Coordinates of C-alpha atoms and ligand atoms in Angstrom, one line a residue:
X27 CA 223.9 93.1 81.6
X28 CA 222.4 94.0 85.0
X29 CA 220.9 91.1 87.0
X30 CA 217.2 91.1 87.9
X31 CA 218.2 91.8 91.5
X32 CA 220.2 94.9 90.7
X33 CA 217.5 96.2 88.4
X34 CA 215.1 95.7 91.2
X35 CA 217.5 97.7 93.5
X36 CA 217.8 100.5 91.0
X37 CA 214.0 100.7 90.6
X38 CA 213.5 101.0 94.4
X39 CA 212.6 104.5 95.3
X40 CA 212.6 105.7 98.9
X41 CA 210.1 108.2 100.2
X42 CA 211.3 111.8 100.7
X43 CA 211.1 113.5 104.1
X44 CA 210.7 117.2 105.0
X45 CA 209.6 119.3 107.9
X46 CA 207.3 122.3 107.3
X47 CA 204.7 124.5 108.8
X48 CA 202.2 124.3 106.0
X49 CA 200.4 121.3 104.4
X50 CA 201.7 120.5 100.9
X51 CA 199.3 120.5 97.9
X52 CA 200.6 117.3 96.4
X53 CA 199.3 113.9 97.6
X54 CA 201.7 112.5 100.2
X55 CA 202.3 109.3 102.2
X56 CA 201.8 111.2 105.4
X57 CA 201.5 114.6 106.9
X58 CA 202.0 114.4 110.7
X59 CA 201.1 117.4 112.8
X60 CA 202.8 117.8 116.1
X61 CA 200.8 119.3 118.9
X62 CA 198.3 118.3 121.6
X63 CA 195.4 118.3 119.1
X64 CA 197.6 116.9 116.3
X65 CA 198.7 113.5 115.1
X66 CA 201.7 113.4 117.4
X67 CA 199.7 114.3 120.5
X68 CA 202.3 116.2 122.5
X69 CA 202.8 119.9 123.3
X70 CA 205.2 121.2 120.6
X71 CA 207.6 123.6 122.4
X72 CA 209.8 124.5 119.4
X73 CA 210.3 123.5 115.8
X74 CA 208.3 122.9 112.6
X75 CA 204.7 121.6 113.1
X76 CA 204.7 119.1 110.3
X77 CA 206.6 116.0 109.2
X78 CA 205.9 115.2 105.5
X79 CA 206.6 111.9 103.9
X80 CA 206.4 112.1 100.1
X81 CA 206.0 109.0 98.0
X82 CA 207.9 108.5 94.7
X83 CA 204.9 107.3 92.7
X84 CA 201.1 107.1 92.6
X85 CA 199.4 107.2 95.9
X86 CA 196.8 104.6 97.0
X87 CA 195.2 104.6 100.4
X88 CA 192.6 102.7 102.5
X89 CA 191.6 101.5 105.9
X90 CA 191.7 97.9 107.2
X91 CA 190.4 97.1 110.6
X92 CA 191.0 100.6 111.8
X93 CA 194.5 100.8 110.4
X94 CA 194.8 103.7 107.9
X95 CA 197.4 103.0 105.2
X96 CA 198.9 105.1 102.4
X97 CA 201.1 103.5 99.8
X98 CA 203.4 104.7 97.1
X99 CA 205.9 102.6 95.2
X100 CA 207.8 100.4 97.6
X101 CA 206.7 102.0 100.9
X102 CA 203.6 102.3 103.0
X103 CA 202.7 104.6 106.0
X104 CA 200.4 103.1 108.6
X105 CA 198.5 104.7 111.5
X106 CA 196.3 103.3 114.2
X107 CA 194.8 105.0 117.2
X108 CA 193.4 103.0 120.1
X109 CA 190.8 104.9 122.2
X110 CA 191.7 105.6 125.8
X111 CA 188.8 103.4 127.1
X112 CA 190.4 100.3 125.5
X113 CA 194.0 101.3 126.1
X114 CA 193.7 102.2 129.8
X115 CA 191.5 99.2 130.6
X116 CA 194.1 96.6 129.6
X117 CA 197.2 98.1 128.0
X118 CA 198.8 94.7 127.2
X119 CA 195.6 93.3 125.5
X120 CA 195.0 96.6 123.6
X121 CA 198.6 96.7 122.4
X122 CA 198.6 93.0 121.3
X123 CA 195.3 93.6 119.4
X124 CA 196.8 96.8 117.8
X125 CA 200.0 95.2 116.7
X126 CA 198.1 92.2 115.2
X127 CA 196.0 94.6 113.2
X128 CA 199.1 96.6 112.1
X129 CA 200.8 93.3 111.1
X130 CA 197.9 92.2 109.0
X131 CA 197.6 95.7 107.3
X132 CA 201.3 95.7 106.5
X133 CA 201.1 92.3 104.9
X134 CA 197.9 93.2 103.0
X135 CA 199.8 96.2 101.5
X136 CA 202.5 93.8 100.3
X137 CA 205.1 95.5 102.5
X138 CA 207.2 92.6 103.9
X139 CA 209.3 94.6 106.3
X140 CA 208.9 97.1 109.1
X141 CA 211.2 100.1 108.8
X142 CA 210.2 102.4 111.7
X143 CA 207.5 102.6 114.4
X144 CA 206.5 105.4 116.6
X145 CA 204.3 104.7 119.7
X146 CA 202.7 107.4 121.9
X147 CA 201.2 105.9 125.1
X148 CA 198.7 107.7 127.4
X149 CA 200.0 107.7 131.0
X150 CA 203.1 105.7 130.0
X151 CA 204.5 105.3 133.6
X152 CA 201.1 104.8 135.4
X153 CA 201.0 101.6 137.4
X154 CA 203.6 99.8 139.5
X155 CA 206.1 97.1 138.6
X156 CA 205.0 94.8 135.8
X157 CA 201.6 96.5 135.8
X158 CA 203.2 99.8 134.5
X159 CA 201.6 100.8 131.2
X160 CA 204.9 100.8 129.3
X161 CA 205.8 97.3 130.5
X162 CA 202.3 96.1 129.6
X163 CA 202.8 97.7 126.1
X164 CA 206.1 95.9 125.7
X165 CA 204.4 92.6 126.7
X166 CA 201.5 93.1 124.2
X167 CA 203.9 94.0 121.4
X168 CA 206.0 90.9 122.2
X169 CA 203.0 88.7 122.2
X170 CA 201.7 90.0 118.9
X171 CA 205.1 89.8 117.2
X172 CA 205.9 86.4 118.7
X173 CA 202.6 85.0 117.3
X174 CA 203.1 86.5 113.8
X175 CA 206.7 85.4 113.5
X176 CA 207.9 89.0 113.4
X177 CA 210.3 88.4 116.3
X178 CA 212.4 86.2 114.1
X179 CA 212.8 89.1 111.6
X180 CA 215.3 91.9 112.2
X181 CA 213.6 94.3 114.6
X182 CA 212.8 97.8 113.4
X183 CA 213.7 101.1 115.1
X184 CA 211.0 102.5 117.4
X185 CA 210.0 105.3 119.7
X186 CA 207.8 104.8 122.8
X187 CA 206.9 108.1 124.5
X188 CA 204.1 109.1 126.9
X189 CA 201.2 111.3 125.9
X190 CA 197.9 112.3 127.5
X191 CA 195.4 109.6 126.5
X192 CA 195.1 106.5 124.2
X193 CA 197.6 104.6 122.2
X194 CA 198.8 106.2 118.9
X195 CA 201.0 104.1 116.6
X196 CA 202.6 105.3 113.3
X197 CA 204.7 103.2 111.1
X198 CA 206.7 103.0 107.9
X199 CA 207.1 99.7 106.1
X200 CA 208.4 98.7 102.8
X201 CA 209.1 95.9 100.3
X202 CA 212.8 96.0 101.0
X203 CA 214.3 94.8 104.2
X204 CA 215.8 97.2 106.8
X205 CA 219.1 96.3 108.5
X206 CA 218.9 96.4 112.3
X207 CA 221.7 98.4 113.9
X208 CA 222.6 98.1 117.6
X209 CA 224.6 100.3 119.9
X210 CA 227.8 98.8 121.4
X211 CA 227.5 101.1 124.4
X212 CA 224.1 99.7 125.2
X213 CA 222.6 96.2 125.8
X214 CA 220.3 95.4 122.9
X215 CA 216.9 96.3 124.1
X216 CA 215.5 92.8 123.2
X217 CA 218.1 91.4 125.7
X218 CA 217.2 93.7 128.6
X219 CA 217.2 91.7 131.9
X220 CA 213.9 90.6 133.6
X221 CA 214.0 93.6 135.9
X222 CA 212.6 95.8 133.1
X223 CA 209.5 93.7 132.5
X224 CA 208.1 90.2 131.8
X225 CA 209.3 90.5 128.1
X226 CA 212.0 92.7 126.7
X227 CA 211.2 95.6 124.4
X228 CA 211.1 94.6 120.7
X229 CA 213.1 97.2 118.8
X230 CA 216.5 97.8 117.4
X231 CA 218.6 101.0 118.1
X232 CA 218.3 101.9 114.5
X233 CA 217.1 100.6 111.1
X234 CA 218.9 101.3 107.9
X235 CA 216.9 101.2 104.6
X236 CA 219.0 101.4 101.5
X237 CA 218.1 101.8 97.8
X238 CA 221.1 101.7 95.6
X239 CA 223.5 104.4 97.0
X240 CA 220.9 106.2 99.0
X241 CA 219.2 105.4 102.2
X242 CA 217.5 106.4 105.5
X243 CA 218.9 105.7 108.9
X244 CA 216.0 105.7 111.4
X245 CA 217.4 106.1 114.9
X246 CA 215.1 105.0 117.7
X247 CA 214.3 107.0 120.8
X248 CA 217.7 107.3 122.5
X249 CA 218.1 108.0 126.2
X250 CA 220.8 108.2 128.9
X251 CA 221.2 104.5 129.2
X252 CA 224.6 102.8 129.2
X253 CA 224.5 99.0 129.3
X254 CA 220.9 98.6 130.5
X255 CA 221.1 101.2 133.3
X256 CA 219.9 104.7 133.4
X257 CA 222.7 107.2 133.9
X258 CA 222.9 110.7 135.4
X259 CA 219.7 110.5 137.3
X260 CA 218.7 114.0 138.4
X261 CA 220.9 115.8 135.9
X262 CA 219.0 116.5 132.7
X263 CA 221.8 118.2 131.0
X264 CA 224.2 115.3 131.6
X265 CA 221.4 112.9 130.4
X266 CA 221.1 114.9 127.2
X267 CA 224.9 114.6 126.6
X268 CA 224.8 110.8 127.2
X269 CA 221.8 110.5 124.8
X270 CA 223.8 112.3 122.2
X271 CA 226.8 110.1 122.8
X272 CA 224.5 107.1 122.2
X273 CA 223.1 108.7 119.0
X274 CA 226.6 109.2 117.7
X275 CA 227.6 105.6 118.6
X276 CA 224.5 104.3 116.7
X277 CA 225.5 106.3 113.6
X278 CA 229.1 105.1 113.8
X279 CA 227.8 101.5 114.1
X280 CA 225.6 101.9 111.0
X281 CA 228.6 103.3 109.0
X282 CA 230.8 100.5 110.2
X283 CA 228.2 97.9 109.3
X284 CA 228.2 99.0 105.6
X285 CA 231.8 100.0 105.4
X286 CA 231.4 103.7 104.8
X287 CA 232.5 106.9 106.5
X288 CA 230.0 108.1 109.1
X289 CA 230.0 111.5 107.5
X290 CA 228.0 110.0 104.7
X291 CA 225.0 110.2 107.1
X292 CA 223.4 113.7 107.2
X293 CA 221.0 114.6 109.9
X294 CA 217.5 115.5 108.5
X295 CA 215.4 115.6 111.7
X296 CA 215.6 115.3 115.5
X297 CA 212.8 115.0 117.9
X298 CA 213.7 116.0 121.4
X299 CA 211.4 114.7 124.1
X300 CA 211.5 116.2 127.6
X301 CA 209.7 114.3 130.4
X302 CA 209.2 117.6 132.4
X303 CA 208.4 121.1 131.1
X304 CA 210.7 122.7 133.7
X305 CA 213.7 120.8 132.1
X306 CA 212.6 121.8 128.6
X307 CA 212.6 125.5 129.6
X308 CA 215.8 125.3 131.6
X309 CA 217.7 123.5 128.9
X310 CA 216.3 125.2 125.8
X311 CA 219.9 125.9 124.6
X312 CA 220.5 122.2 124.2
X313 CA 217.8 122.0 121.6
X314 CA 219.5 124.8 119.7
X315 CA 222.6 122.6 119.3
X316 CA 220.4 119.9 117.6
X317 CA 218.6 122.5 115.5
X318 CA 221.9 123.8 114.1
X319 CA 222.3 120.3 112.5
X320 CA 218.7 119.6 111.3
X321 CA 215.1 120.7 111.9
X322 CA 214.3 119.8 115.5
X323 CA 211.0 119.4 117.1
X324 CA 211.1 119.9 120.9
X325 CA 208.2 118.1 122.5
X326 CA 206.8 117.6 126.0
X327 CA 206.5 113.8 126.3
X328 CA 207.4 111.4 129.1
X329 CA 210.2 108.9 128.7
X330 CA 209.3 105.3 129.7
X331 CA 211.5 105.2 132.8
X332 CA 210.6 107.7 135.5
X333 CA 214.2 108.7 136.2
X334 CA 214.9 109.6 132.5
X335 CA 214.4 113.3 131.8
X336 CA 215.1 113.3 128.0
X337 CA 215.1 111.2 124.9
X338 CA 216.3 112.0 121.3
X339 CA 215.3 110.3 118.1
X340 CA 216.9 111.1 114.7
X341 CA 216.5 110.6 111.0
X342 CA 219.7 110.6 108.9
X343 CA 220.0 110.5 105.1
X344 CA 222.6 108.3 103.6
X345 CA 224.3 110.4 101.0
X346 CA 227.4 108.7 99.6
X347 CA 230.2 110.9 98.2
X348 CA 229.7 113.6 100.9
X349 CA 232.7 112.4 102.9
X350 CA 235.0 112.6 99.8
X351 CA 233.8 116.1 98.9
Ligands
LIG407 C1 215.4 102.5 126.0 O1 216.5 102.7 125.4 C2 214.5 103.7 126.2 O2 209.9 100.2 123.6 O3 209.8 100.8 121.5 C3 213.3 103.9 123.4 C4 212.9 103.6 122.1 C5 212.7 103.2 124.5 C6 211.9 102.6 121.9 C7 210.3 100.9 122.7 C8 211.7 102.3 124.2 C9 211.3 102.0 122.9 O4 215.1 101.4 126.5 C10 213.1 103.5 125.9

């Protein structure tokens, strides 16, 4: 007879993901439009306009303290936008308040674990030294999560990319825990040295959510960083190659963690962020290489270190049996 725990595992249903150009008719966890006027507020240079997260059961939704939530079965999608007036005035305070609200909304939904967060920060590299908006964001997130106990939990995967105005946060959370995966080629972000800010960034290189044999591997925004240092400064194509090497290393680390062949992970989506439009145009062929593997959105959005030209995030499906086929 199956134990209560294994029954629980079998009953767990993960949300489904797809990319499209038209809004689906069925109720969904989230439809995210990429584009300056869209949810992901960045110029979309190539690729499908929409990300769609489809729940496995009945949909319920609401708003608490400005946080919009949509829930289905064991997962919830949350969104919060902070107006530019609040964000630009004091990015650390605005981020801390935003993350406390997100934390409360997640708990209210009964989702005990963060799976994946996306952050789009207006003017991400404005300000000097510790006053830089990204570092202030990092500080605010750290304060909120240290106050709520979240820093003791495994950190989720995340993206932090620059946009025009405001702070835009999107998140997936669930009833089941995600496993935090790190990259042996990189210093864990939460151990970055003091030179990068008063508190280190609170994210894992990837999070792996499993339900029975299936799963999602959410890979964080991944750049040309080895150890904790930016590499190939001034060479966007070499930065792209280094970012891809880091992506591959994260996937290999995830496979090793659970003792499977890395070919069991199938790419389902890439987002390629270029800090400068000129690099995006000059290196359009690099995006094609990703698009050959999975639907890829090419976006104009600044990476959080001025010297970094490019960042790649990825979503992989865990599909056991593929490697033996
Ligand atoms: C890096 O590796 C690049 O602060 O949430 C990538 C992904 C980066 C997420 C975050 C930052 C974040 O440090 C920057």
